[in-house]
Short mmCIF file of N, CA and C in Angstrom, two decimals:
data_model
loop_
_atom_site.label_atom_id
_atom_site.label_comp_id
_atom_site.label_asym_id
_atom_site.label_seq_id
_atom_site.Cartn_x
_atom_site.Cartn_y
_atom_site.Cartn_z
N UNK Y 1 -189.47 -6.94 61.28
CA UNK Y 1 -189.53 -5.51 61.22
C UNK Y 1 -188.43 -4.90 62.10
N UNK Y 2 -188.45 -5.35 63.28
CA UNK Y 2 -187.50 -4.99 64.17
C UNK Y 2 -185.70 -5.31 63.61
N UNK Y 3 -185.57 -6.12 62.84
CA UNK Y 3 -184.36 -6.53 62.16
C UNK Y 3 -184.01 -5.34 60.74
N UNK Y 4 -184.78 -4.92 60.36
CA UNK Y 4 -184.90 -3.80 59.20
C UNK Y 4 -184.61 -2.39 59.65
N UNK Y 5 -185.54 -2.28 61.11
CA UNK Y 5 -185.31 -1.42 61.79
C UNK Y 5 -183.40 -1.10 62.07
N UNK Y 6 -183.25 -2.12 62.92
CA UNK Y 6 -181.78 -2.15 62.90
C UNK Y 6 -180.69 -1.55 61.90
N UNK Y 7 -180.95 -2.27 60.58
CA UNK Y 7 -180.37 -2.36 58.96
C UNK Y 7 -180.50 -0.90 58.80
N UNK Y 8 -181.37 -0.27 59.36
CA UNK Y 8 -181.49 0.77 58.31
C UNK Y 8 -180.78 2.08 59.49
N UNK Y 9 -181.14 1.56 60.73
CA UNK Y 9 -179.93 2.31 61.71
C UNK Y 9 -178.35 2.72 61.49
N UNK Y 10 -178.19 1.49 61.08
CA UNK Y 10 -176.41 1.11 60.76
C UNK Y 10 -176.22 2.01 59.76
N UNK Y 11 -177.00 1.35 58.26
CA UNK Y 11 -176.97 2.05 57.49
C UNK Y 11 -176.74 4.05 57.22
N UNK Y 12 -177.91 4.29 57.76
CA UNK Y 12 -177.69 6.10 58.48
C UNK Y 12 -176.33 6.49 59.21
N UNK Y 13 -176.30 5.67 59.93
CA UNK Y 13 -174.76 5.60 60.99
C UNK Y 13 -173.70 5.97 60.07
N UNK Y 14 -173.67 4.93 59.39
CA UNK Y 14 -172.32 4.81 58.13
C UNK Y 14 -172.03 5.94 57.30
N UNK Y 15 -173.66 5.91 56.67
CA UNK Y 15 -173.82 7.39 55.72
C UNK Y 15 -173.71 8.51 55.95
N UNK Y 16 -173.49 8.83 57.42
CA UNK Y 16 -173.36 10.24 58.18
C UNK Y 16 -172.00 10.30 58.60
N UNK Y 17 -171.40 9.27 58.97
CA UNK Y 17 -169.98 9.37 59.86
C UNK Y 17 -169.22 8.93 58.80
N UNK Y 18 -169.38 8.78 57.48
CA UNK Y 18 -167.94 8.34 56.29
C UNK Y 18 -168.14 9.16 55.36
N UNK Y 19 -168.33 10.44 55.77
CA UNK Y 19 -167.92 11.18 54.39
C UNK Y 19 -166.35 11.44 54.00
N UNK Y 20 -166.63 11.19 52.72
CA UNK Y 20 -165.26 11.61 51.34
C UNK Y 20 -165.20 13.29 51.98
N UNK Y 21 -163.36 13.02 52.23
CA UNK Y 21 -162.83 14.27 52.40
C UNK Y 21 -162.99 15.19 51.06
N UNK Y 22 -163.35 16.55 51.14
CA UNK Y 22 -162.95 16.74 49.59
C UNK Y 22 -161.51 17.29 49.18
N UNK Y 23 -161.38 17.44 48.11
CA UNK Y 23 -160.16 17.57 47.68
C UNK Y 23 -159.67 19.04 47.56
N UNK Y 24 -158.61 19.25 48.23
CA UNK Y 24 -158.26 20.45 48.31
C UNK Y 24 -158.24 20.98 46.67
N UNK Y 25 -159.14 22.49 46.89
CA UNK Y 25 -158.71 23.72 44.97
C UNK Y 25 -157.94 23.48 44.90
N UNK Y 26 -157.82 23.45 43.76
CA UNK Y 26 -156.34 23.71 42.46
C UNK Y 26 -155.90 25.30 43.08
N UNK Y 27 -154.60 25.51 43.27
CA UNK Y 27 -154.47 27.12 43.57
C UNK Y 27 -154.72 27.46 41.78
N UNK Y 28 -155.48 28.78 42.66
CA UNK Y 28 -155.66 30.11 41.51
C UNK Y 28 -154.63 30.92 40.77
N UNK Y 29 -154.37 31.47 39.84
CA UNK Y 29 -153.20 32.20 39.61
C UNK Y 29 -154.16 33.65 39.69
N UNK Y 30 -155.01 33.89 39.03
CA UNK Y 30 -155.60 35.48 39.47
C UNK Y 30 -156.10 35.22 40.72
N UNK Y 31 -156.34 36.63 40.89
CA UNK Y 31 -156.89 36.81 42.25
C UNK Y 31 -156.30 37.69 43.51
N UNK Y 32 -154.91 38.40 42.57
CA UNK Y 32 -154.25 38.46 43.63
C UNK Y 32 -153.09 38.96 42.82
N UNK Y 33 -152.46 39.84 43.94
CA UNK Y 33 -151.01 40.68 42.81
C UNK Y 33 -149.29 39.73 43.54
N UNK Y 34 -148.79 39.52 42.25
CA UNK Y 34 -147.42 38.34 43.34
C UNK Y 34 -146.11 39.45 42.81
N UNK Y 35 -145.36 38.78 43.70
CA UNK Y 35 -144.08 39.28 43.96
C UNK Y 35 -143.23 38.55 43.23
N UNK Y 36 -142.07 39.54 42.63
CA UNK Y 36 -141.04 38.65 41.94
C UNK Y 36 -140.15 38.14 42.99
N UNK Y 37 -139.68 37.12 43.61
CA UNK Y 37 -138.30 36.78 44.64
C UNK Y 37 -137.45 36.42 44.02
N UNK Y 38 -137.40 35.60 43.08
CA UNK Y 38 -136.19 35.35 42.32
C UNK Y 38 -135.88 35.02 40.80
N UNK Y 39 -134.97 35.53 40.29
CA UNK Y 39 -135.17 35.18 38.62
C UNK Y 39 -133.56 34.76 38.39
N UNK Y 40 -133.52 33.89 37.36
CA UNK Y 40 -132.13 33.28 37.26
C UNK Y 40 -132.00 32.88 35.58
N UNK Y 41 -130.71 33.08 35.21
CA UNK Y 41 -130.94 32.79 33.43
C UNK Y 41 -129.91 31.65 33.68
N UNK Y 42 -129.85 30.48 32.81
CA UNK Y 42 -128.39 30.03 32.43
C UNK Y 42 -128.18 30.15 30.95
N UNK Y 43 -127.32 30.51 30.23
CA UNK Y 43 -127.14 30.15 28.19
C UNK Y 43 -125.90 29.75 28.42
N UNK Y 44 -125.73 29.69 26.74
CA UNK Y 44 -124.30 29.38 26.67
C UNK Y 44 -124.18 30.58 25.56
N UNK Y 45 -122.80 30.18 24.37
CA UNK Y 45 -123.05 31.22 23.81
C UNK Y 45 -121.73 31.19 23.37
N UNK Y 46 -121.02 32.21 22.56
CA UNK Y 46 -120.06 31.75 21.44
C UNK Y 46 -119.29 33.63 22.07
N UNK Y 47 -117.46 33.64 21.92
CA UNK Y 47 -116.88 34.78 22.20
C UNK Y 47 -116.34 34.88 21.07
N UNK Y 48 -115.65 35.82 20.78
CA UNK Y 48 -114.83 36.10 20.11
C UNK Y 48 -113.50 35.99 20.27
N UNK Y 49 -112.50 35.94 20.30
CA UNK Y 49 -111.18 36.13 21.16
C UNK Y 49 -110.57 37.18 20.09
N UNK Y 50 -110.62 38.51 20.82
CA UNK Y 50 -110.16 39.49 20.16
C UNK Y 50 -108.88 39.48 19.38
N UNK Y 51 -109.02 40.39 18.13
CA UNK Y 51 -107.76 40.37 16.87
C UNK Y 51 -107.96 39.14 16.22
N UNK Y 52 -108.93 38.18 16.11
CA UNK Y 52 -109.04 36.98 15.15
C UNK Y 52 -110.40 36.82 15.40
N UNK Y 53 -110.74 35.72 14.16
CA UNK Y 53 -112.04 35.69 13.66
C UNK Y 53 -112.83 34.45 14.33
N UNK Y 54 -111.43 33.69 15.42
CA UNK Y 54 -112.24 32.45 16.14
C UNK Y 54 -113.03 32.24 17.24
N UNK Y 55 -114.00 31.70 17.24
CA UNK Y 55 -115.11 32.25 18.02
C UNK Y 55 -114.83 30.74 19.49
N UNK Y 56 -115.07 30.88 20.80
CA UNK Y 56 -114.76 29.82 21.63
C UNK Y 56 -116.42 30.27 22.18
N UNK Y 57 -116.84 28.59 23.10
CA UNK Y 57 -117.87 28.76 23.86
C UNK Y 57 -117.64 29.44 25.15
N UNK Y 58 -118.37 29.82 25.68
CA UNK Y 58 -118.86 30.49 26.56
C UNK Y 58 -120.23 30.21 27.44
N UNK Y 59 -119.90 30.06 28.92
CA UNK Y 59 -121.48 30.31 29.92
C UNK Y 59 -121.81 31.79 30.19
N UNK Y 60 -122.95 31.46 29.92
CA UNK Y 60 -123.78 32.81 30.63
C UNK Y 60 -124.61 32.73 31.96
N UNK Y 61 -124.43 33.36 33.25
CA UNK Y 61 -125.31 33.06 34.30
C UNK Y 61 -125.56 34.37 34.90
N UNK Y 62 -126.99 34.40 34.84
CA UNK Y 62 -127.68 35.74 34.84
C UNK Y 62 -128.53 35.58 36.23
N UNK Y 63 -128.48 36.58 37.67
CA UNK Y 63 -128.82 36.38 39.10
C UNK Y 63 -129.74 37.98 39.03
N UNK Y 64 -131.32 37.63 39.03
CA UNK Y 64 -131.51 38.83 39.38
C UNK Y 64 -131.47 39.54 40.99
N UNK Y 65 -131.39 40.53 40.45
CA UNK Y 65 -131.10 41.59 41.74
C UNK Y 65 -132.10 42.95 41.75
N UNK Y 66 -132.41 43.54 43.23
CA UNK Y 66 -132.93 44.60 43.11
C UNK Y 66 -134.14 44.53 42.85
N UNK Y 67 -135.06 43.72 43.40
CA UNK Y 67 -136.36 43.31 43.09
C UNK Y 67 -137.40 44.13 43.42
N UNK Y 68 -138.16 44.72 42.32
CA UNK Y 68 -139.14 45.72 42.67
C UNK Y 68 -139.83 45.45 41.85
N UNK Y 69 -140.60 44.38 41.48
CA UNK Y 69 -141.87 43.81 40.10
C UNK Y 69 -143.15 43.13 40.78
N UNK Y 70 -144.16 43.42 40.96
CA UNK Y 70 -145.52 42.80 40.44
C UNK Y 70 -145.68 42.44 39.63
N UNK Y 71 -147.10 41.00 39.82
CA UNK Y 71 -147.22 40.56 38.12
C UNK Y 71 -149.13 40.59 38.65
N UNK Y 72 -149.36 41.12 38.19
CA UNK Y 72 -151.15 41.11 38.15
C UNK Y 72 -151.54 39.69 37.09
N UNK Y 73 -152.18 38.57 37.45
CA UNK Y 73 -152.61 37.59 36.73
C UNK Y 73 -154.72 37.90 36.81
N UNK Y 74 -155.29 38.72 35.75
CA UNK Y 74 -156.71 39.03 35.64
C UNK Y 74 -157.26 37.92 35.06
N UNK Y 75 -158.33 37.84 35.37
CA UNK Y 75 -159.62 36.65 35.43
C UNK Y 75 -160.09 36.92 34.41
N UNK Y 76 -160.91 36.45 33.29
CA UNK Y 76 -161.99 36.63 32.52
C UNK Y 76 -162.21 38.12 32.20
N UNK Y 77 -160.85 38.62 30.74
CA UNK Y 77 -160.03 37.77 30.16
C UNK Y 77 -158.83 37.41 31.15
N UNK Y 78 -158.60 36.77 31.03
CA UNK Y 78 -156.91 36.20 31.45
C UNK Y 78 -155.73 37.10 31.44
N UNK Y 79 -155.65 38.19 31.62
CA UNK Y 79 -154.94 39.11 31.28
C UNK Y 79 -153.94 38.85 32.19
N UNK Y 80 -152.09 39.46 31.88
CA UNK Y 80 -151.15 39.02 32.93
C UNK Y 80 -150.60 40.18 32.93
N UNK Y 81 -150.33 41.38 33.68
CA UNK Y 81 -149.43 42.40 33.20
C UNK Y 81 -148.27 43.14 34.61
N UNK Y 82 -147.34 43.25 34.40
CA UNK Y 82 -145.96 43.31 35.43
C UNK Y 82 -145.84 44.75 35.39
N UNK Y 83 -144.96 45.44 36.67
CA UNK Y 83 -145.04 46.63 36.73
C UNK Y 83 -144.17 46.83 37.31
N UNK Y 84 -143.19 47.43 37.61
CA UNK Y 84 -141.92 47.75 38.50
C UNK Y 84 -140.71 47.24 37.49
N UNK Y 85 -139.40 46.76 37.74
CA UNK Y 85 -138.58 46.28 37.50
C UNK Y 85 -137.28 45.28 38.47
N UNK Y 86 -136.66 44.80 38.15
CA UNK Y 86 -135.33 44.56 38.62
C UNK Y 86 -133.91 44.21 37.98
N UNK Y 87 -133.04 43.55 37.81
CA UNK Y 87 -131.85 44.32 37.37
C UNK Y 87 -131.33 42.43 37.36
N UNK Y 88 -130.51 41.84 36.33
CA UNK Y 88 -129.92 40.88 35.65
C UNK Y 88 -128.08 41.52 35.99
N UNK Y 89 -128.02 40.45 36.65
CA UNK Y 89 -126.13 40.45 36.67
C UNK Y 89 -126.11 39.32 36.09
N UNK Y 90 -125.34 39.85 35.06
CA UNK Y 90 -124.80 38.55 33.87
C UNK Y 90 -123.28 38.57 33.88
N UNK Y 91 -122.76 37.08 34.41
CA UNK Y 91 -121.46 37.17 34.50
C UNK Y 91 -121.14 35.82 32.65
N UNK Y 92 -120.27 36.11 32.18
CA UNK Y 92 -119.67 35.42 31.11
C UNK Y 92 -118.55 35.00 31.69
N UNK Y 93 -118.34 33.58 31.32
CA UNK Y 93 -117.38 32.86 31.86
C UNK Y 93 -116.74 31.68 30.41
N UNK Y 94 -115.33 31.37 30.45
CA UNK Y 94 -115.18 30.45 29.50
C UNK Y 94 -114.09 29.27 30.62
N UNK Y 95 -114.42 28.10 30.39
CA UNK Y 95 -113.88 27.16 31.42
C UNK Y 95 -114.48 27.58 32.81
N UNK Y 96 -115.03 27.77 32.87
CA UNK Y 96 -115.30 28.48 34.54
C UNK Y 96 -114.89 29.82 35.15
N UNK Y 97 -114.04 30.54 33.90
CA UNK Y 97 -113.20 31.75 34.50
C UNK Y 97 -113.86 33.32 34.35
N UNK Y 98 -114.32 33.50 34.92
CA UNK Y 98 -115.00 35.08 34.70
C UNK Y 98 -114.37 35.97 33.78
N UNK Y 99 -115.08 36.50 32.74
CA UNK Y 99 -114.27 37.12 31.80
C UNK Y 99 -115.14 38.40 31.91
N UNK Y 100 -116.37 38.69 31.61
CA UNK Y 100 -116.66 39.98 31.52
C UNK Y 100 -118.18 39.87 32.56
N UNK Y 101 -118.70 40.70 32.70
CA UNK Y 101 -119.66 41.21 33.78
C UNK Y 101 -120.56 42.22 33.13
N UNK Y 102 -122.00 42.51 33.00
CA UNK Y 102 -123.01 43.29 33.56
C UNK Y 102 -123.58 43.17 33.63
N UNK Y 103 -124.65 44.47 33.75
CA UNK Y 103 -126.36 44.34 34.67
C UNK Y 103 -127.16 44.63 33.86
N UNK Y 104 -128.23 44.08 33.80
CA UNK Y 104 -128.86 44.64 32.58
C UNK Y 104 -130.95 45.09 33.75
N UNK Y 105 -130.92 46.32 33.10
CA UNK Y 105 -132.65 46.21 33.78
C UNK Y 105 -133.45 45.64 32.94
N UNK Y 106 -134.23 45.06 33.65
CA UNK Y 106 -135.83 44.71 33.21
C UNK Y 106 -137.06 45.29 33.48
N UNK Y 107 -137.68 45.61 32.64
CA UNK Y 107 -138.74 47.03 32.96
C UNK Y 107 -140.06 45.81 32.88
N UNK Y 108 -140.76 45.89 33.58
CA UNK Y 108 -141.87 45.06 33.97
C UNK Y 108 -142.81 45.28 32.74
N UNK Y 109 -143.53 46.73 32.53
CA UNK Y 109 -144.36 45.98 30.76
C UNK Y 109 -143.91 46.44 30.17
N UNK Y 110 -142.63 46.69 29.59
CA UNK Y 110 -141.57 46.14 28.27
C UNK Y 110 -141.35 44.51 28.06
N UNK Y 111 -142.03 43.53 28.76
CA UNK Y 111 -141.23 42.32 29.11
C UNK Y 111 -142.36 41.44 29.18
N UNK Y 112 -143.30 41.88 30.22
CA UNK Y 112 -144.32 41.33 30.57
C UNK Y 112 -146.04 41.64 30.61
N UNK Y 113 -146.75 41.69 29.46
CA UNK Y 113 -148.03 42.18 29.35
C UNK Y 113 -148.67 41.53 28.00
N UNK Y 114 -149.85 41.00 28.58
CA UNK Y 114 -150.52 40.21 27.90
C UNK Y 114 -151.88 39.29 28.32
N UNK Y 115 -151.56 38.03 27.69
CA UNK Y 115 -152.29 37.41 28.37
C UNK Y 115 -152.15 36.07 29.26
N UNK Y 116 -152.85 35.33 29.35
CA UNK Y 116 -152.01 34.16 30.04
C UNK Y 116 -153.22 32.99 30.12
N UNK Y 117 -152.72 31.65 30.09
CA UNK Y 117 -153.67 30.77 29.74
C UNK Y 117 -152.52 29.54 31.37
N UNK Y 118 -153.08 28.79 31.69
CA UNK Y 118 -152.09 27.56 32.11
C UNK Y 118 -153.21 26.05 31.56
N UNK Y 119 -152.19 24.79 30.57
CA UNK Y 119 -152.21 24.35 29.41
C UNK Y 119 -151.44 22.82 30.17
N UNK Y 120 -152.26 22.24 31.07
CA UNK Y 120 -151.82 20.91 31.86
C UNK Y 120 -150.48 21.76 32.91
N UNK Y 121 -149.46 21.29 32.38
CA UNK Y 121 -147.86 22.15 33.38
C UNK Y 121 -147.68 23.48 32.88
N UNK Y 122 -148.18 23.69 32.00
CA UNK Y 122 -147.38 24.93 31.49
C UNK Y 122 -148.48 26.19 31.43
N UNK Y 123 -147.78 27.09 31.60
CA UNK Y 123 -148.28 28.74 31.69
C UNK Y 123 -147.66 29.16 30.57
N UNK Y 124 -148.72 29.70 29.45
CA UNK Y 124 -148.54 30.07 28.17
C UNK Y 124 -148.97 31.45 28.59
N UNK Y 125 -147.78 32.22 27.94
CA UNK Y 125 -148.53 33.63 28.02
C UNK Y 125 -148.30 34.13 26.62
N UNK Y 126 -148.80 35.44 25.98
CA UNK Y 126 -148.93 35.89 25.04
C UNK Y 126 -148.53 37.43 24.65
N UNK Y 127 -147.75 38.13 24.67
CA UNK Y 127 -147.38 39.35 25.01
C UNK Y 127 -148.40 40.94 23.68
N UNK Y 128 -148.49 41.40 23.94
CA UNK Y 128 -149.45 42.45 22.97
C UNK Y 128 -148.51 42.53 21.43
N UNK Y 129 -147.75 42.09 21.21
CA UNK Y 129 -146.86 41.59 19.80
C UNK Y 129 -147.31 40.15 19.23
N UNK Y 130 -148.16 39.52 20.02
CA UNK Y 130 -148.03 38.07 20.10
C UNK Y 130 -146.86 36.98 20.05
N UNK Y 131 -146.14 37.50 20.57
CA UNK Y 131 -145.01 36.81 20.99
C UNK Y 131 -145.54 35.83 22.25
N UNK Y 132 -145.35 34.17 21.67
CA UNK Y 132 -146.08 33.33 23.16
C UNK Y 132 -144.78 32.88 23.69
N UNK Y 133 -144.69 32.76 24.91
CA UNK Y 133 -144.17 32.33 26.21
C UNK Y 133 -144.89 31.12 26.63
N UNK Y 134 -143.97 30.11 26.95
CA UNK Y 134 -144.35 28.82 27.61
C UNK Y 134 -143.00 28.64 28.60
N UNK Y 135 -143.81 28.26 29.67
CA UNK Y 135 -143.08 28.34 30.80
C UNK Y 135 -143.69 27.16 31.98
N UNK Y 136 -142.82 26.02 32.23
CA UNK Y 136 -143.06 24.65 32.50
C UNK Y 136 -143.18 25.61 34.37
N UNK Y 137 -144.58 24.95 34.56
CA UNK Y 137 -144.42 24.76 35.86
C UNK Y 137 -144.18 24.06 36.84
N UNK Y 138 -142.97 24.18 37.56
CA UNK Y 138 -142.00 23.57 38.61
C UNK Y 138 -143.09 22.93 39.86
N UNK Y 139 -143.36 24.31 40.78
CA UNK Y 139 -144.51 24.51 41.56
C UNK Y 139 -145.44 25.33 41.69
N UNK Y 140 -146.45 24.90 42.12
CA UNK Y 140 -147.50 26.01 41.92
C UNK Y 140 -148.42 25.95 43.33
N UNK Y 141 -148.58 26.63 44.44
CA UNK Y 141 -149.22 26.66 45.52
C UNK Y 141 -149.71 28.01 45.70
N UNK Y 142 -151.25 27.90 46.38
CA UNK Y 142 -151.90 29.23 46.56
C UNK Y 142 -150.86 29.87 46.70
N UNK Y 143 -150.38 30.67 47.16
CA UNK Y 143 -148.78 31.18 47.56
C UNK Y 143 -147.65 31.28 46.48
N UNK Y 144 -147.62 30.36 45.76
CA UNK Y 144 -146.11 30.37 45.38
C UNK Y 144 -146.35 29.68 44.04
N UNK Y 145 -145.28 30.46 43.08
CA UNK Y 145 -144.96 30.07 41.73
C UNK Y 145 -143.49 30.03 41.33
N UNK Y 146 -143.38 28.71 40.72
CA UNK Y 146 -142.38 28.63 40.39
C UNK Y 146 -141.90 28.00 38.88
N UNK Y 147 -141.58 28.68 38.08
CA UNK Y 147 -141.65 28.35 36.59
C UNK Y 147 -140.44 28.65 36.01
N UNK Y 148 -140.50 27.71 34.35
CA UNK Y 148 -139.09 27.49 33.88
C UNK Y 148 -139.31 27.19 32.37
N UNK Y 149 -138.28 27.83 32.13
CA UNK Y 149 -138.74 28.24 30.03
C UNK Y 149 -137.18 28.77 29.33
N UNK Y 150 -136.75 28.45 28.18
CA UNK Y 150 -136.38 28.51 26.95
C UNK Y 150 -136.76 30.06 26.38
N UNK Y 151 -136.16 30.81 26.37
CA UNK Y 151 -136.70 32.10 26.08
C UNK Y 151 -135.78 32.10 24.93
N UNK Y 152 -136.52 32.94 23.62
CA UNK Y 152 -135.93 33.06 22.53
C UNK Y 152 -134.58 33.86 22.69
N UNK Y 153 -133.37 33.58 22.43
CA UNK Y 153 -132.67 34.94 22.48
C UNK Y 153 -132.62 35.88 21.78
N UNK Y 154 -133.57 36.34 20.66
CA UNK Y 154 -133.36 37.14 19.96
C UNK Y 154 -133.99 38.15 21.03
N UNK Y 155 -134.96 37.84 21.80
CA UNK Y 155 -135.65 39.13 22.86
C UNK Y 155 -134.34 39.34 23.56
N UNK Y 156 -133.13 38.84 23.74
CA UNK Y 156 -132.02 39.73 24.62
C UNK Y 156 -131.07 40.57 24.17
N UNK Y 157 -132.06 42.16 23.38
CA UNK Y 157 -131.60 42.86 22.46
C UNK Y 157 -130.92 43.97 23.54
N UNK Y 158 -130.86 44.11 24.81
CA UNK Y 158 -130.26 44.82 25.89
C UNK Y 158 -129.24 44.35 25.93
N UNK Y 159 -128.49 42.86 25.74
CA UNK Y 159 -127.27 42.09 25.93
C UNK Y 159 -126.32 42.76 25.29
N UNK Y 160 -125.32 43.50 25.19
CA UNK Y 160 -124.35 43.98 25.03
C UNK Y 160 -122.88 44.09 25.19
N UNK Y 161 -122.30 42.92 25.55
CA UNK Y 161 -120.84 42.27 25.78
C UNK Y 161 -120.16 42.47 24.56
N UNK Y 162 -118.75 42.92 24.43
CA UNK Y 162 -118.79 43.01 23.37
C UNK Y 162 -117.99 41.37 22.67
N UNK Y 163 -118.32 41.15 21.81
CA UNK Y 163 -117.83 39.95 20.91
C UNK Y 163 -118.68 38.50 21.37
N UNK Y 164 -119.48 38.66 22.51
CA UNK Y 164 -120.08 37.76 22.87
C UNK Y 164 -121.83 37.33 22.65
N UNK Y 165 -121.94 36.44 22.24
CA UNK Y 165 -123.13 36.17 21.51
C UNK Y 165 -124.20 35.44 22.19
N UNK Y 166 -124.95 35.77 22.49
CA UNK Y 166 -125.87 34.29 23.41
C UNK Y 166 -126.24 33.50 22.54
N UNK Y 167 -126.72 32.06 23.14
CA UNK Y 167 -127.11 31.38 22.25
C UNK Y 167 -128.77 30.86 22.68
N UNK Y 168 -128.26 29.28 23.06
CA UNK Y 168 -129.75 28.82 24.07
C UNK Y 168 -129.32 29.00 25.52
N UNK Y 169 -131.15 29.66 25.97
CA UNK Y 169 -130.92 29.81 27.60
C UNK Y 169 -132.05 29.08 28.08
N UNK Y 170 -131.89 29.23 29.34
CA UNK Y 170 -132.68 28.67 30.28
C UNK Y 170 -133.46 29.84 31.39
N UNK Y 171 -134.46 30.17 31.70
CA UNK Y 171 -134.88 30.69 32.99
C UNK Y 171 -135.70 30.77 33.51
N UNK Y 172 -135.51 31.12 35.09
CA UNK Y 172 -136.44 30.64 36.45
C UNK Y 172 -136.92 31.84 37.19
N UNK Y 173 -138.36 31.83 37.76
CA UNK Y 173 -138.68 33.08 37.91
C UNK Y 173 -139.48 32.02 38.96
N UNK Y 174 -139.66 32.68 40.38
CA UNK Y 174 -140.38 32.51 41.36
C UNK Y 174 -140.87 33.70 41.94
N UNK Y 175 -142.51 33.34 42.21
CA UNK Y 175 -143.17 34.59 42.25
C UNK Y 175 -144.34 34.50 43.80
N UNK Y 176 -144.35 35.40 44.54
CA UNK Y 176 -145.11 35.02 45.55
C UNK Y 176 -146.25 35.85 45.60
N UNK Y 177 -147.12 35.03 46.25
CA UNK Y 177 -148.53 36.20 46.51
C UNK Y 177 -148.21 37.07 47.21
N UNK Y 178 -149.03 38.01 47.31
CA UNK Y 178 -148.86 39.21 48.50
C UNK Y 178 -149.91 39.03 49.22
#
């Protein structure tokens, strides 16, 4: 008896002093209004070379600036909707050489309002046109978002260079809690 006694001492001992850490939440995306810090495009894209009909490639690299956007991510429904704006400097370059320059604004729900789902890595959103957005997530911490997507170019109906065409792009949007 006195040997059981023991067994079952240890036992308690063990079962009290080895608990499983638990595992830190998944960060939330609602809950909370985030900040735009940085947005970045890369394309490529086809020029014209004025007085003839031959078209040469071209980079496009787009640095936003002037950051004044919220993005509200709502709970049940899932709703995602942006508010403020900030401003796209798009420089066009062929070989590396700067050829033409501008800025283009981005109006927060002209751009961004809908809904939003996240789908393993990716944050699918859905805009009130149903136009879906998929956008690979980089990082994601209570705090901080950082995501990356293929955006159709036909939505870059503001692009206005003249003779220059976008083609496929790339872009990055990092977003912080407040």
């Amino acid at each position: 008896m006195k040997h059981l006694l023991h067994i079952v001492l240890v036992l308690i001992i063990l079962s009290t002093s080895c608990t499983v850490e638990d595992e830190p939440a998944a960060p939330q995306l609602s809950g909370g209004t985030w900040t735009l810090e940085s947005a970045n495009v890369q394309a490529s894209g086809t020029a014209v070379i004025p007085g003839t009909q031959n078209a040469i490639p071209v980079s496009l690299t787009g640095t936003g600036e002037d950051y004044n956007m919220t993005v509200v991510f709502g709970e049940d429904p899932n709703t995602v909707v942006a508010a403020g704006n900030f401003v796209f400097f798009v420089e066009a370059s062929v070989g590396g050489i700067p050829f033409a320059e501008q800025r283009f604004p981005v109006q927060g729900t002209d751009t961004f309002a809908g809904t939003w789902e996240i789908n393993e890595d990716q944050l699918v959103m859905v805009d009130s046109d149903e136009d879906r957005f998929e956008l690979e997530i980089l990082e994601f911490t209570e705090n901080r978002l950082k995501v990356t997507g293929m955006p159709d170019v036909g939505d870059f109906t503001e692009f206005d260079m003249e003779g220059v065409t976008p083609g496929e792009a790339t872009v990055e949007f990092v977003l912080l809690r407040q």
